[in-house]
């Protein structure tokens, strides 16, 4: 989502002159993922231009910096409406900007759920006064669907002669270790569960 020339969006959070508009993942969020990006779109709600925006994101287990295993990731604030201009690091009053934290990794033993990270953003006002804003960012590892390795027979429909036996088999698992339930149907009648 690009905020250029869009009306102001509903805020997720505000702190000391900054407002979070959206938080989005770049990549598939699942246990064992590496090289994810986390993009946070913000708005400068100060009445002044700000510069030198730096975001420090402190992540809890099971997240880490994929490059060194550290728990603190750093990103530079870049104005989204002037992304390719020389002034991309200068964010005008009311202007949107982004912080992209990358590369993030998720431990292979991670469980689905909500995890709280702390985002500390510092920036300079035209008076060279330094300000900081602190946010709590909710990082979500979603539930993953079960995986079926194989199922026999492979046909979705088949004909069976009277007194003929057909063996039904399947092998699957759930990465979240959720209990799995199954049902076998023949002619829309449940045969087993």
Tab-separated table of C-alpha atoms in Angstrom:
chain	number	residue	atom	x	y	z
A	1	UNK	CA	0.000	0.000	0.000
A	2	UNK	CA	1.428	3.372	-0.975
A	3	UNK	CA	0.206	6.426	0.899
A	4	UNK	CA	1.090	9.042	-1.711
A	5	UNK	CA	-1.834	11.454	-2.104
A	6	UNK	CA	-4.191	9.207	-0.158
A	7	UNK	CA	-6.454	10.431	2.626
A	8	UNK	CA	-5.191	9.871	6.137
A	9	UNK	CA	-5.748	6.295	7.284
A	10	UNK	CA	-6.958	5.122	10.657
A	11	UNK	CA	-4.051	4.995	13.078
A	12	UNK	CA	-2.855	1.778	14.719
A	13	UNK	CA	-0.917	3.799	17.322
A	14	UNK	CA	0.439	7.300	18.035
A	15	UNK	CA	3.457	8.420	20.025
A	16	UNK	CA	5.223	11.774	20.278
A	17	UNK	CA	4.545	13.134	16.785
A	18	UNK	CA	4.455	9.846	14.876
A	19	UNK	CA	1.608	7.551	13.935
A	20	UNK	CA	1.683	3.935	12.713
A	21	UNK	CA	-0.688	3.353	9.791
A	22	UNK	CA	0.069	-0.230	8.679
A	23	UNK	CA	2.333	-3.147	9.484
A	24	UNK	CA	2.946	-5.728	6.764
A	25	UNK	CA	5.193	-8.717	6.197
A	26	UNK	CA	7.264	-9.232	3.071
A	27	UNK	CA	7.487	-12.998	2.695
A	28	UNK	CA	5.662	-15.952	4.201
A	29	UNK	CA	5.473	-15.876	7.989
A	30	UNK	CA	5.935	-19.414	9.324
A	31	UNK	CA	8.286	-21.334	11.629
A	32	UNK	CA	11.711	-21.666	10.024
A	33	UNK	CA	11.246	-18.680	7.692
A	34	UNK	CA	14.323	-16.599	6.941
A	35	UNK	CA	14.962	-13.346	5.100
A	36	UNK	CA	11.543	-11.891	5.907
A	37	UNK	CA	10.964	-8.175	5.724
A	38	UNK	CA	8.720	-6.261	8.102
A	39	UNK	CA	7.465	-2.962	6.688
A	40	UNK	CA	5.941	-0.378	8.999
A	41	UNK	CA	4.214	2.579	7.341
A	42	UNK	CA	4.059	5.691	9.498
A	43	UNK	CA	2.955	9.294	9.301
A	44	UNK	CA	4.801	12.373	10.543
A	45	UNK	CA	2.056	14.162	12.509
A	46	UNK	CA	4.455	16.868	13.713
A	47	UNK	CA	3.907	20.305	12.203
A	48	UNK	CA	7.565	20.310	11.182
A	49	UNK	CA	9.833	18.445	8.798
A	50	UNK	CA	11.805	15.712	10.527
A	51	UNK	CA	15.119	14.140	9.492
A	52	UNK	CA	17.416	11.319	10.485
A	53	UNK	CA	14.636	8.891	11.349
A	54	UNK	CA	16.050	5.670	12.794
A	55	UNK	CA	13.931	2.768	14.029
A	56	UNK	CA	15.190	0.128	16.459
A	57	UNK	CA	12.936	-2.912	16.618
A	58	UNK	CA	13.557	-5.232	19.570
A	59	UNK	CA	11.985	-8.600	18.784
A	60	UNK	CA	11.156	-11.431	21.184
A	61	UNK	CA	11.822	-15.127	20.683
A	62	UNK	CA	11.121	-16.743	18.189
A	63	UNK	CA	12.155	-13.782	15.972
A	64	UNK	CA	15.727	-12.642	15.302
A	65	UNK	CA	17.940	-10.827	12.818
A	66	UNK	CA	18.646	-13.469	10.155
A	67	UNK	CA	22.114	-12.037	9.452
A	68	UNK	CA	23.542	-12.262	12.983
A	69	UNK	CA	20.913	-13.735	15.335
A	70	UNK	CA	20.612	-10.425	17.216
A	71	UNK	CA	17.288	-9.347	18.763
A	72	UNK	CA	17.540	-5.686	17.647
A	73	UNK	CA	16.995	-4.702	14.023
A	74	UNK	CA	17.631	-1.217	12.671
A	75	UNK	CA	15.931	0.612	9.788
A	76	UNK	CA	16.161	4.108	8.329
A	77	UNK	CA	12.961	6.091	7.789
A	78	UNK	CA	12.349	6.800	4.115
A	79	UNK	CA	9.658	9.159	2.833
A	80	UNK	CA	7.312	7.129	0.661
A	81	UNK	CA	6.010	10.047	-1.397
A	82	UNK	CA	9.528	11.074	-2.458
A	83	UNK	CA	11.111	7.618	-2.412
A	84	UNK	CA	13.545	8.195	-5.285
A	85	UNK	CA	14.306	11.857	-4.593
A	86	UNK	CA	17.361	13.254	-2.839
A	87	UNK	CA	15.069	14.313	0.025
A	88	UNK	CA	13.897	10.753	0.829
A	89	UNK	CA	15.397	11.058	4.332
A	90	UNK	CA	13.638	14.381	4.961
A	91	UNK	CA	10.020	13.801	5.957
A	92	UNK	CA	7.693	16.777	5.721
A	93	UNK	CA	4.837	17.639	8.075
A	94	UNK	CA	1.963	15.207	7.500
A	95	UNK	CA	4.057	13.125	5.128
A	96	UNK	CA	4.047	9.292	5.167
A	97	UNK	CA	7.250	7.312	5.532
A	98	UNK	CA	8.332	3.732	6.016
A	99	UNK	CA	10.700	1.623	8.052
A	100	UNK	CA	11.632	-1.770	6.591
A	101	UNK	CA	13.306	-4.243	8.919
A	102	UNK	CA	15.109	-7.041	7.105
A	103	UNK	CA	16.253	-9.805	7.200
A	104	UNK	CA	14.119	-11.318	9.954
A	105	UNK	CA	14.129	-15.015	10.811
A	106	UNK	CA	11.669	-17.152	12.759
A	107	UNK	CA	12.906	-20.116	14.783
A	108	UNK	CA	11.920	-23.530	13.420
A	109	UNK	CA	10.318	-24.437	16.777
A	110	UNK	CA	8.143	-21.302	16.841
A	111	UNK	CA	4.490	-21.704	17.749
A	112	UNK	CA	1.555	-19.841	16.243
A	113	UNK	CA	0.445	-16.820	18.233
A	114	UNK	CA	0.960	-13.123	18.978
A	115	UNK	CA	4.334	-11.752	20.041
A	116	UNK	CA	5.045	-8.189	21.217
A	117	UNK	CA	8.056	-6.319	19.854
A	118	UNK	CA	9.198	-2.849	20.930
A	119	UNK	CA	9.789	-0.177	18.291
A	120	UNK	CA	11.854	2.830	19.357
A	121	UNK	CA	12.053	5.587	16.725
A	122	UNK	CA	14.368	8.592	17.071
A	123	UNK	CA	14.446	11.622	14.778
A	124	UNK	CA	15.648	15.231	14.537
A	125	UNK	CA	13.501	18.349	14.461
A	126	UNK	CA	14.710	21.434	12.496
A	127	UNK	CA	15.934	22.840	15.831
A	128	UNK	CA	18.259	19.775	16.042
A	129	UNK	CA	16.278	18.605	19.062
A	130	UNK	CA	16.133	14.814	19.173
A	131	UNK	CA	12.800	13.179	19.843
A	132	UNK	CA	11.853	9.566	20.267
A	133	UNK	CA	8.648	7.592	20.011
A	134	UNK	CA	8.070	4.139	21.474
A	135	UNK	CA	5.487	1.688	20.142
A	136	UNK	CA	4.472	-1.870	20.899
A	137	UNK	CA	4.226	-3.833	17.658
A	138	UNK	CA	2.206	-7.047	17.511
A	139	UNK	CA	3.938	-9.723	15.434
A	140	UNK	CA	1.668	-12.626	14.485
A	141	UNK	CA	2.657	-16.140	13.472
A	142	UNK	CA	-0.530	-17.471	11.893
A	143	UNK	CA	-1.889	-20.976	12.163
A	144	UNK	CA	-0.613	-23.132	9.319
A	145	UNK	CA	-2.762	-25.612	7.432
A	146	UNK	CA	-2.089	-29.325	7.881
A	147	UNK	CA	0.108	-30.984	5.278
A	148	UNK	CA	-1.016	-34.197	3.591
A	149	UNK	CA	2.050	-36.069	2.321
A	150	UNK	CA	0.021	-38.634	0.439
A	151	UNK	CA	-3.428	-40.194	0.206
A	152	UNK	CA	-4.594	-43.400	-1.489
A	153	UNK	CA	-6.515	-43.922	-3.622
A	154	UNK	CA	-5.512	-40.814	-5.526
A	155	UNK	CA	-8.677	-40.595	-7.592
A	156	UNK	CA	-11.396	-38.257	-6.361
A	157	UNK	CA	-14.030	-40.676	-7.673
A	158	UNK	CA	-13.883	-44.340	-8.554
A	159	UNK	CA	-16.096	-47.318	-9.223
A	160	UNK	CA	-15.994	-50.372	-6.974
A	161	UNK	CA	-17.521	-53.742	-7.810
A	162	UNK	CA	-19.739	-55.522	-5.259
A	163	UNK	CA	-17.664	-57.311	-2.576
A	164	UNK	CA	-14.475	-55.612	-3.800
A	165	UNK	CA	-12.264	-54.144	-1.050
A	166	UNK	CA	-10.631	-50.744	-1.386
A	167	UNK	CA	-8.004	-49.640	1.121
A	168	UNK	CA	-8.032	-45.946	2.090
A	169	UNK	CA	-4.810	-44.540	3.517
A	170	UNK	CA	-3.342	-41.087	4.170
A	171	UNK	CA	-0.302	-39.643	5.847
A	172	UNK	CA	-0.195	-36.054	7.094
A	173	UNK	CA	0.892	-33.792	9.930
A	174	UNK	CA	0.411	-30.318	11.359
A	175	UNK	CA	3.406	-27.989	11.887
A	176	UNK	CA	1.581	-26.318	14.799
A	177	UNK	CA	1.028	-29.725	16.451
A	178	UNK	CA	-2.727	-29.153	16.386
A	179	UNK	CA	-4.868	-32.253	16.754
A	180	UNK	CA	-6.002	-33.391	13.320
A	181	UNK	CA	-9.390	-34.884	12.552
A	182	UNK	CA	-10.317	-36.799	9.429
A	183	UNK	CA	-13.423	-38.193	7.781
A	184	UNK	CA	-13.825	-40.712	4.927
A	185	UNK	CA	-16.950	-40.516	2.812
A	186	UNK	CA	-18.337	-42.972	0.263
A	187	UNK	CA	-21.331	-41.796	-1.768
A	188	UNK	CA	-21.593	-38.832	0.649
A	189	UNK	CA	-21.957	-41.231	3.604
A	190	UNK	CA	-19.351	-40.997	6.361
A	191	UNK	CA	-17.528	-44.329	6.613
A	192	UNK	CA	-14.841	-43.475	9.173
A	193	UNK	CA	-13.527	-40.612	11.321
